[in-house]
JSON list of C-alpha atoms in Angstrom, two decimals:
[
{"chain": "A", "resi": 1, "resn": "MET", "atom": "CA", "xyz": [110.38, 107.09, 113.54]},
{"chain": "A", "resi": 2, "resn": "GLY", "atom": "CA", "xyz": [113.34, 107.11, 111.26]},
{"chain": "A", "resi": 3, "resn": "ARG", "atom": "CA", "xyz": [114.19, 107.92, 107.71]},
{"chain": "A", "resi": 4, "resn": "ALA", "atom": "CA", "xyz": [112.02, 106.64, 104.83]},
{"chain": "A", "resi": 5, "resn": "ILE", "atom": "CA", "xyz": [111.85, 107.12, 101.08]},
{"chain": "A", "resi": 6, "resn": "LEU", "atom": "CA", "xyz": [109.20, 106.72, 98.43]},
{"chain": "A", "resi": 7, "resn": "LEU", "atom": "CA", "xyz": [110.60, 105.91, 95.00]},
{"chain": "A", "resi": 8, "resn": "LEU", "atom": "CA", "xyz": [108.48, 105.79, 91.83]},
{"chain": "A", "resi": 9, "resn": "GLU", "atom": "CA", "xyz": [109.29, 103.65, 88.82]},
{"chain": "A", "resi": 10, "resn": "ASP", "atom": "CA", "xyz": [110.20, 106.76, 86.78]},
{"chain": "A", "resi": 11, "resn": "GLY", "atom": "CA", "xyz": [112.95, 107.55, 89.32]},
{"chain": "A", "resi": 12, "resn": "THR", "atom": "CA", "xyz": [111.08, 110.30, 91.18]},
{"chain": "A", "resi": 13, "resn": "ARG", "atom": "CA", "xyz": [112.15, 110.17, 94.82]},
{"chain": "A", "resi": 14, "resn": "PHE", "atom": "CA", "xyz": [110.62, 111.63, 97.97]},
{"chain": "A", "resi": 15, "resn": "GLU", "atom": "CA", "xyz": [112.34, 111.54, 101.36]},
{"chain": "A", "resi": 16, "resn": "GLY", "atom": "CA", "xyz": [110.48, 111.62, 104.63]},
{"chain": "A", "resi": 17, "resn": "GLU", "atom": "CA", "xyz": [109.97, 109.85, 107.93]},
{"chain": "A", "resi": 18, "resn": "GLY", "atom": "CA", "xyz": [108.70, 106.31, 108.38]},
{"chain": "A", "resi": 19, "resn": "PHE", "atom": "CA", "xyz": [105.77, 105.29, 110.54]},
{"chain": "A", "resi": 20, "resn": "GLY", "atom": "CA", "xyz": [103.83, 102.09, 110.99]},
{"chain": "A", "resi": 21, "resn": "CYS", "atom": "CA", "xyz": [106.05, 99.06, 110.58]},
{"chain": "A", "resi": 22, "resn": "GLN", "atom": "CA", "xyz": [109.63, 99.11, 109.32]},
{"chain": "A", "resi": 23, "resn": "GLY", "atom": "CA", "xyz": [110.47, 97.49, 105.98]},
{"chain": "A", "resi": 24, "resn": "GLU", "atom": "CA", "xyz": [109.56, 97.88, 102.34]},
{"chain": "A", "resi": 25, "resn": "ALA", "atom": "CA", "xyz": [106.19, 98.11, 100.62]},
{"chain": "A", "resi": 26, "resn": "PHE", "atom": "CA", "xyz": [105.64, 97.79, 96.88]},
{"chain": "A", "resi": 27, "resn": "GLY", "atom": "CA", "xyz": [102.52, 98.71, 94.93]},
{"chain": "A", "resi": 28, "resn": "GLU", "atom": "CA", "xyz": [100.80, 100.98, 92.48]},
{"chain": "A", "resi": 29, "resn": "VAL", "atom": "CA", "xyz": [100.83, 104.50, 93.94]},
{"chain": "A", "resi": 30, "resn": "VAL", "atom": "CA", "xyz": [97.38, 106.10, 93.91]},
{"chain": "A", "resi": 31, "resn": "PHE", "atom": "CA", "xyz": [95.88, 109.09, 95.69]},
{"chain": "A", "resi": 32, "resn": "ASN", "atom": "CA", "xyz": [92.68, 109.62, 97.65]},
{"chain": "A", "resi": 33, "resn": "THR", "atom": "CA", "xyz": [91.19, 113.09, 98.18]},
{"chain": "A", "resi": 34, "resn": "SER", "atom": "CA", "xyz": [89.02, 112.32, 101.24]},
{"chain": "A", "resi": 35, "resn": "ILE", "atom": "CA", "xyz": [89.41, 114.59, 104.25]},
{"chain": "A", "resi": 36, "resn": "THR", "atom": "CA", "xyz": [88.02, 111.96, 106.63]},
{"chain": "A", "resi": 37, "resn": "GLY", "atom": "CA", "xyz": [87.68, 108.20, 106.56]},
{"chain": "A", "resi": 38, "resn": "TYR", "atom": "CA", "xyz": [91.33, 107.15, 106.48]},
{"chain": "A", "resi": 39, "resn": "GLN", "atom": "CA", "xyz": [90.53, 104.07, 108.58]},
{"chain": "A", "resi": 40, "resn": "GLU", "atom": "CA", "xyz": [87.88, 102.98, 106.09]},
{"chain": "A", "resi": 41, "resn": "ILE", "atom": "CA", "xyz": [90.30, 103.59, 103.20]},
{"chain": "A", "resi": 42, "resn": "ILE", "atom": "CA", "xyz": [93.04, 101.54, 104.85]},
{"chain": "A", "resi": 43, "resn": "THR", "atom": "CA", "xyz": [90.67, 98.58, 105.30]},
{"chain": "A", "resi": 44, "resn": "ASP", "atom": "CA", "xyz": [88.95, 98.86, 101.89]},
{"chain": "A", "resi": 45, "resn": "PRO", "atom": "CA", "xyz": [89.72, 95.68, 99.89]},
{"chain": "A", "resi": 46, "resn": "SER", "atom": "CA", "xyz": [89.75, 97.67, 96.63]},
{"chain": "A", "resi": 47, "resn": "TYR", "atom": "CA", "xyz": [93.17, 99.07, 97.63]},
{"chain": "A", "resi": 48, "resn": "LYS", "atom": "CA", "xyz": [94.87, 95.64, 97.60]},
{"chain": "A", "resi": 49, "resn": "GLY", "atom": "CA", "xyz": [98.18, 95.95, 95.76]},
{"chain": "A", "resi": 50, "resn": "GLN", "atom": "CA", "xyz": [98.32, 99.73, 96.10]},
{"chain": "A", "resi": 51, "resn": "ILE", "atom": "CA", "xyz": [100.21, 102.34, 98.07]},
{"chain": "A", "resi": 52, "resn": "VAL", "atom": "CA", "xyz": [97.65, 104.99, 99.02]},
{"chain": "A", "resi": 53, "resn": "LEU", "atom": "CA", "xyz": [98.57, 108.68, 99.19]},
{"chain": "A", "resi": 54, "resn": "MET", "atom": "CA", "xyz": [96.21, 110.89, 101.18]},
{"chain": "A", "resi": 55, "resn": "THR", "atom": "CA", "xyz": [95.97, 114.42, 99.76]},
{"chain": "A", "resi": 56, "resn": "TYR", "atom": "CA", "xyz": [94.53, 115.93, 102.93]},
{"chain": "A", "resi": 57, "resn": "PRO", "atom": "CA", "xyz": [97.55, 117.25, 104.89]},
{"chain": "A", "resi": 58, "resn": "LEU", "atom": "CA", "xyz": [96.84, 115.95, 108.44]},
{"chain": "A", "resi": 59, "resn": "ILE", "atom": "CA", "xyz": [95.92, 112.29, 108.90]},
{"chain": "A", "resi": 60, "resn": "GLY", "atom": "CA", "xyz": [95.43, 110.30, 112.10]},
{"chain": "A", "resi": 61, "resn": "ASN", "atom": "CA", "xyz": [93.88, 113.02, 114.24]},
{"chain": "A", "resi": 62, "resn": "TYR", "atom": "CA", "xyz": [90.88, 110.99, 115.39]},
{"chain": "A", "resi": 63, "resn": "GLY", "atom": "CA", "xyz": [92.72, 107.70, 115.85]},
{"chain": "A", "resi": 64, "resn": "VAL", "atom": "CA", "xyz": [91.46, 104.22, 115.00]},
{"chain": "A", "resi": 65, "resn": "ASN", "atom": "CA", "xyz": [88.83, 101.92, 116.46]},
{"chain": "A", "resi": 66, "resn": "GLU", "atom": "CA", "xyz": [87.75, 98.39, 115.63]},
{"chain": "A", "resi": 67, "resn": "GLU", "atom": "CA", "xyz": [84.18, 99.42, 114.79]},
{"chain": "A", "resi": 68, "resn": "ASP", "atom": "CA", "xyz": [84.82, 101.61, 111.72]},
{"chain": "A", "resi": 69, "resn": "VAL", "atom": "CA", "xyz": [86.73, 99.15, 109.57]},
{"chain": "A", "resi": 70, "resn": "GLU", "atom": "CA", "xyz": [85.53, 98.17, 106.09]},
{"chain": "A", "resi": 71, "resn": "SER", "atom": "CA", "xyz": [86.86, 94.61, 106.35]},
{"chain": "A", "resi": 72, "resn": "ARG", "atom": "CA", "xyz": [88.78, 92.29, 108.65]},
{"chain": "A", "resi": 73, "resn": "LYS", "atom": "CA", "xyz": [92.18, 93.89, 108.00]},
{"chain": "A", "resi": 74, "resn": "PRO", "atom": "CA", "xyz": [94.03, 96.57, 106.06]},
{"chain": "A", "resi": 75, "resn": "TRP", "atom": "CA", "xyz": [94.50, 95.64, 102.38]},
{"chain": "A", "resi": 76, "resn": "LEU", "atom": "CA", "xyz": [96.70, 98.44, 101.09]},
{"chain": "A", "resi": 77, "resn": "GLU", "atom": "CA", "xyz": [100.44, 97.84, 100.75]},
{"chain": "A", "resi": 78, "resn": "GLY", "atom": "CA", "xyz": [101.68, 101.19, 102.06]},
{"chain": "A", "resi": 79, "resn": "PHE", "atom": "CA", "xyz": [100.39, 104.56, 103.29]},
{"chain": "A", "resi": 80, "resn": "VAL", "atom": "CA", "xyz": [101.61, 108.07, 102.41]},
{"chain": "A", "resi": 81, "resn": "VAL", "atom": "CA", "xyz": [100.67, 111.23, 104.32]},
{"chain": "A", "resi": 82, "resn": "LYS", "atom": "CA", "xyz": [101.93, 114.79, 104.59]},
{"chain": "A", "resi": 83, "resn": "GLU", "atom": "CA", "xyz": [101.71, 114.81, 108.40]},
{"chain": "A", "resi": 84, "resn": "LEU", "atom": "CA", "xyz": [100.80, 112.04, 110.83]},
{"chain": "A", "resi": 85, "resn": "SER", "atom": "CA", "xyz": [98.94, 113.45, 113.84]},
{"chain": "A", "resi": 86, "resn": "SER", "atom": "CA", "xyz": [100.46, 112.50, 117.18]},
{"chain": "A", "resi": 87, "resn": "ILE", "atom": "CA", "xyz": [97.16, 113.35, 118.90]},
{"chain": "A", "resi": 88, "resn": "ARG", "atom": "CA", "xyz": [94.01, 111.27, 118.62]},
{"chain": "A", "resi": 89, "resn": "SER", "atom": "CA", "xyz": [90.92, 113.17, 119.64]},
{"chain": "A", "resi": 90, "resn": "ASN", "atom": "CA", "xyz": [87.94, 110.84, 119.13]},
{"chain": "A", "resi": 91, "resn": "TRP", "atom": "CA", "xyz": [86.51, 109.32, 122.31]},
{"chain": "A", "resi": 92, "resn": "ARG", "atom": "CA", "xyz": [85.90, 106.07, 120.37]},
{"chain": "A", "resi": 93, "resn": "SER", "atom": "CA", "xyz": [89.56, 105.74, 119.46]},
{"chain": "A", "resi": 94, "resn": "THR", "atom": "CA", "xyz": [91.31, 102.66, 120.83]},
{"chain": "A", "resi": 95, "resn": "MET", "atom": "CA", "xyz": [94.73, 103.27, 119.28]},
{"chain": "A", "resi": 96, "resn": "GLY", "atom": "CA", "xyz": [96.68, 105.69, 117.15]},
{"chain": "A", "resi": 97, "resn": "LEU", "atom": "CA", "xyz": [97.16, 105.27, 113.41]},
{"chain": "A", "resi": 98, "resn": "ASP", "atom": "CA", "xyz": [100.89, 104.55, 113.81]},
{"chain": "A", "resi": 99, "resn": "GLU", "atom": "CA", "xyz": [100.15, 101.75, 116.29]},
{"chain": "A", "resi": 100, "resn": "TYR", "atom": "CA", "xyz": [97.40, 100.33, 114.03]},
{"chain": "A", "resi": 101, "resn": "LEU", "atom": "CA", "xyz": [99.71, 100.18, 111.02]},
{"chain": "A", "resi": 102, "resn": "LYS", "atom": "CA", "xyz": [102.43, 98.52, 113.11]},
{"chain": "A", "resi": 103, "resn": "LYS", "atom": "CA", "xyz": [99.90, 95.95, 114.33]},
{"chain": "A", "resi": 104, "resn": "HIS", "atom": "CA", "xyz": [99.05, 95.10, 110.71]},
{"chain": "A", "resi": 105, "resn": "ASN", "atom": "CA", "xyz": [102.59, 95.31, 109.24]},
{"chain": "A", "resi": 106, "resn": "ILE", "atom": "CA", "xyz": [101.88, 98.29, 106.99]},
{"chain": "A", "resi": 107, "resn": "VAL", "atom": "CA", "xyz": [104.76, 100.63, 106.08]},
{"chain": "A", "resi": 108, "resn": "GLY", "atom": "CA", "xyz": [104.01, 104.36, 106.02]},
{"chain": "A", "resi": 109, "resn": "ILE", "atom": "CA", "xyz": [105.85, 107.54, 105.13]},
{"chain": "A", "resi": 110, "resn": "GLN", "atom": "CA", "xyz": [105.13, 111.10, 106.24]},
{"chain": "A", "resi": 111, "resn": "GLY", "atom": "CA", "xyz": [106.73, 114.48, 105.75]},
{"chain": "A", "resi": 112, "resn": "ILE", "atom": "CA", "xyz": [106.83, 114.48, 101.96]},
{"chain": "A", "resi": 113, "resn": "ASP", "atom": "CA", "xyz": [105.30, 117.02, 99.60]},
{"chain": "A", "resi": 114, "resn": "THR", "atom": "CA", "xyz": [102.02, 115.20, 98.93]},
{"chain": "A", "resi": 115, "resn": "ARG", "atom": "CA", "xyz": [100.80, 118.00, 96.65]},
{"chain": "A", "resi": 116, "resn": "ALA", "atom": "CA", "xyz": [103.83, 117.56, 94.39]},
{"chain": "A", "resi": 117, "resn": "LEU", "atom": "CA", "xyz": [103.37, 113.78, 94.39]},
{"chain": "A", "resi": 118, "resn": "THR", "atom": "CA", "xyz": [99.67, 114.11, 93.54]},
{"chain": "A", "resi": 119, "resn": "ARG", "atom": "CA", "xyz": [100.47, 116.49, 90.66]},
{"chain": "A", "resi": 120, "resn": "HIS", "atom": "CA", "xyz": [103.15, 114.12, 89.44]},
{"chain": "A", "resi": 121, "resn": "LEU", "atom": "CA", "xyz": [100.71, 111.20, 89.40]},
{"chain": "A", "resi": 122, "resn": "ARG", "atom": "CA", "xyz": [98.03, 113.30, 87.67]},
{"chain": "A", "resi": 123, "resn": "MET", "atom": "CA", "xyz": [100.48, 114.37, 84.97]},
{"chain": "A", "resi": 124, "resn": "ASN", "atom": "CA", "xyz": [102.23, 111.01, 84.51]},
{"chain": "A", "resi": 125, "resn": "GLY", "atom": "CA", "xyz": [99.62, 108.45, 85.53]},
{"chain": "A", "resi": 126, "resn": "ALA", "atom": "CA", "xyz": [99.69, 105.83, 88.24]},
{"chain": "A", "resi": 127, "resn": "GLN", "atom": "CA", "xyz": [103.08, 104.25, 88.77]},
{"chain": "A", "resi": 128, "resn": "GLN", "atom": "CA", "xyz": [104.59, 101.37, 90.65]},
{"chain": "A", "resi": 129, "resn": "GLY", "atom": "CA", "xyz": [106.39, 102.56, 93.76]},
{"chain": "A", "resi": 130, "resn": "VAL", "atom": "CA", "xyz": [108.22, 101.45, 96.86]},
{"chain": "A", "resi": 131, "resn": "ILE", "atom": "CA", "xyz": [108.31, 102.84, 100.39]},
{"chain": "A", "resi": 132, "resn": "SER", "atom": "CA", "xyz": [111.47, 101.81, 102.22]},
{"chain": "A", "resi": 133, "resn": "THR", "atom": "CA", "xyz": [112.70, 102.38, 105.75]},
{"chain": "A", "resi": 134, "resn": "GLN", "atom": "CA", "xyz": [115.70, 100.06, 105.23]},
{"chain": "A", "resi": 135, "resn": "ASP", "atom": "CA", "xyz": [117.28, 100.55, 101.80]},
{"chain": "A", "resi": 136, "resn": "PHE", "atom": "CA", "xyz": [117.96, 104.11, 100.65]},
{"chain": "A", "resi": 137, "resn": "ASP", "atom": "CA", "xyz": [120.00, 103.33, 97.54]},
{"chain": "A", "resi": 138, "resn": "THR", "atom": "CA", "xyz": [118.07, 104.40, 94.44]},
{"chain": "A", "resi": 139, "resn": "ALA", "atom": "CA", "xyz": [119.72, 101.85, 92.11]},
{"chain": "A", "resi": 140, "resn": "SER", "atom": "CA", "xyz": [119.04, 98.98, 94.51]},
{"chain": "A", "resi": 141, "resn": "LEU", "atom": "CA", "xyz": [115.41, 100.02, 95.00]},
{"chain": "A", "resi": 142, "resn": "MET", "atom": "CA", "xyz": [114.89, 100.46, 91.24]},
{"chain": "A", "resi": 143, "resn": "LYS", "atom": "CA", "xyz": [115.95, 96.83, 90.73]},
{"chain": "A", "resi": 144, "resn": "LYS", "atom": "CA", "xyz": [113.57, 95.65, 93.43]},
{"chain": "A", "resi": 145, "resn": "LEU", "atom": "CA", "xyz": [110.82, 97.83, 92.00]},
{"chain": "A", "resi": 146, "resn": "ALA", "atom": "CA", "xyz": [111.29, 96.40, 88.50]},
{"chain": "A", "resi": 147, "resn": "ALA", "atom": "CA", "xyz": [110.94, 92.88, 89.92]},
{"chain": "A", "resi": 148, "resn": "SER", "atom": "CA", "xyz": [107.91, 93.65, 92.11]},
{"chain": "A", "resi": 149, "resn": "PRO", "atom": "CA", "xyz": [104.50, 92.25, 91.14]},
{"chain": "A", "resi": 150, "resn": "ARG", "atom": "CA", "xyz": [102.13, 94.48, 89.16]},
{"chain": "A", "resi": 151, "resn": "LEU", "atom": "CA", "xyz": [98.37, 94.64, 89.54]},
{"chain": "A", "resi": 152, "resn": "THR", "atom": "CA", "xyz": [97.89, 93.53, 85.95]},
{"chain": "A", "resi": 153, "resn": "GLY", "atom": "CA", "xyz": [97.21, 89.81, 85.76]},
{"chain": "A", "resi": 154, "resn": "GLN", "atom": "CA", "xyz": [96.74, 89.27, 89.51]},
{"chain": "A", "resi": 155, "resn": "ASP", "atom": "CA", "xyz": [93.63, 87.52, 90.82]},
{"chain": "A", "resi": 156, "resn": "LEU", "atom": "CA", "xyz": [93.09, 89.81, 93.80]},
{"chain": "A", "resi": 157, "resn": "VAL", "atom": "CA", "xyz": [89.74, 88.26, 94.73]},
{"chain": "A", "resi": 158, "resn": "LYS", "atom": "CA", "xyz": [91.39, 84.87, 95.14]},
{"chain": "A", "resi": 159, "resn": "GLU", "atom": "CA", "xyz": [94.23, 86.44, 97.18]},
{"chain": "A", "resi": 160, "resn": "GLN", "atom": "CA", "xyz": [91.81, 88.20, 99.51]},
{"chain": "A", "resi": 161, "resn": "GLY", "atom": "CA", "xyz": [89.79, 85.07, 100.10]},
{"chain": "A", "resi": 162, "resn": "LYS", "atom": "CA", "xyz": [86.06, 84.98, 100.43]},
{"chain": "A", "resi": 163, "resn": "VAL", "atom": "CA", "xyz": [84.59, 88.33, 101.45]},
{"chain": "A", "resi": 164, "resn": "ALA", "atom": "CA", "xyz": [81.29, 87.98, 103.30]},
{"chain": "A", "resi": 165, "resn": "LEU", "atom": "CA", "xyz": [79.04, 90.37, 105.12]},
{"chain": "A", "resi": 166, "resn": "SER", "atom": "CA", "xyz": [78.98, 89.73, 108.86]},
{"chain": "A", "resi": 167, "resn": "ASN", "atom": "CA", "xyz": [75.98, 90.16, 111.12]},
{"chain": "A", "resi": 168, "resn": "VAL", "atom": "CA", "xyz": [77.25, 93.60, 112.24]},
{"chain": "A", "resi": 169, "resn": "GLY", "atom": "CA", "xyz": [77.42, 94.98, 108.73]},
{"chain": "A", "resi": 170, "resn": "GLN", "atom": "CA", "xyz": [81.21, 94.80, 108.38]},
{"chain": "A", "resi": 171, "resn": "LEU", "atom": "CA", "xyz": [82.98, 92.96, 105.60]},
{"chain": "A", "resi": 172, "resn": "GLN", "atom": "CA", "xyz": [84.91, 89.94, 106.80]}
]
């Protein structure tokens, strides 16, 4: 894992460590207060176009398995956590969260003050953001951020394709 930054459209910047795949992820930054269920959150189609911040401080501790997904793949654009667990303790786990995000080309950042970011979003509202593990220049990222697609006006249902319930109760 190397260096990563999260930059909000108002210029607020958080530096941390990347996990998951390398690259850049753009989306509306939102937070989720669940203490469990990160795998279900990652695969929830309602997070399409968003970078999800988990407020619970330790994420990834029970790993990931293919049975607890909400749909056929992760839909979020990026993932933000205070601390990514290096240990997976659930006997049903088939891979770690870092490996799962790499497999699905999702960029993550850890090691930032998620409480400060949550307060900032509560005080200032949801904002467009970017997670980058490649470009660390604020001016360059602000230009990319200004040109990135917004949720407003997007037909996310069309982009996600047909969502149907499978015979095992999982969304496809």
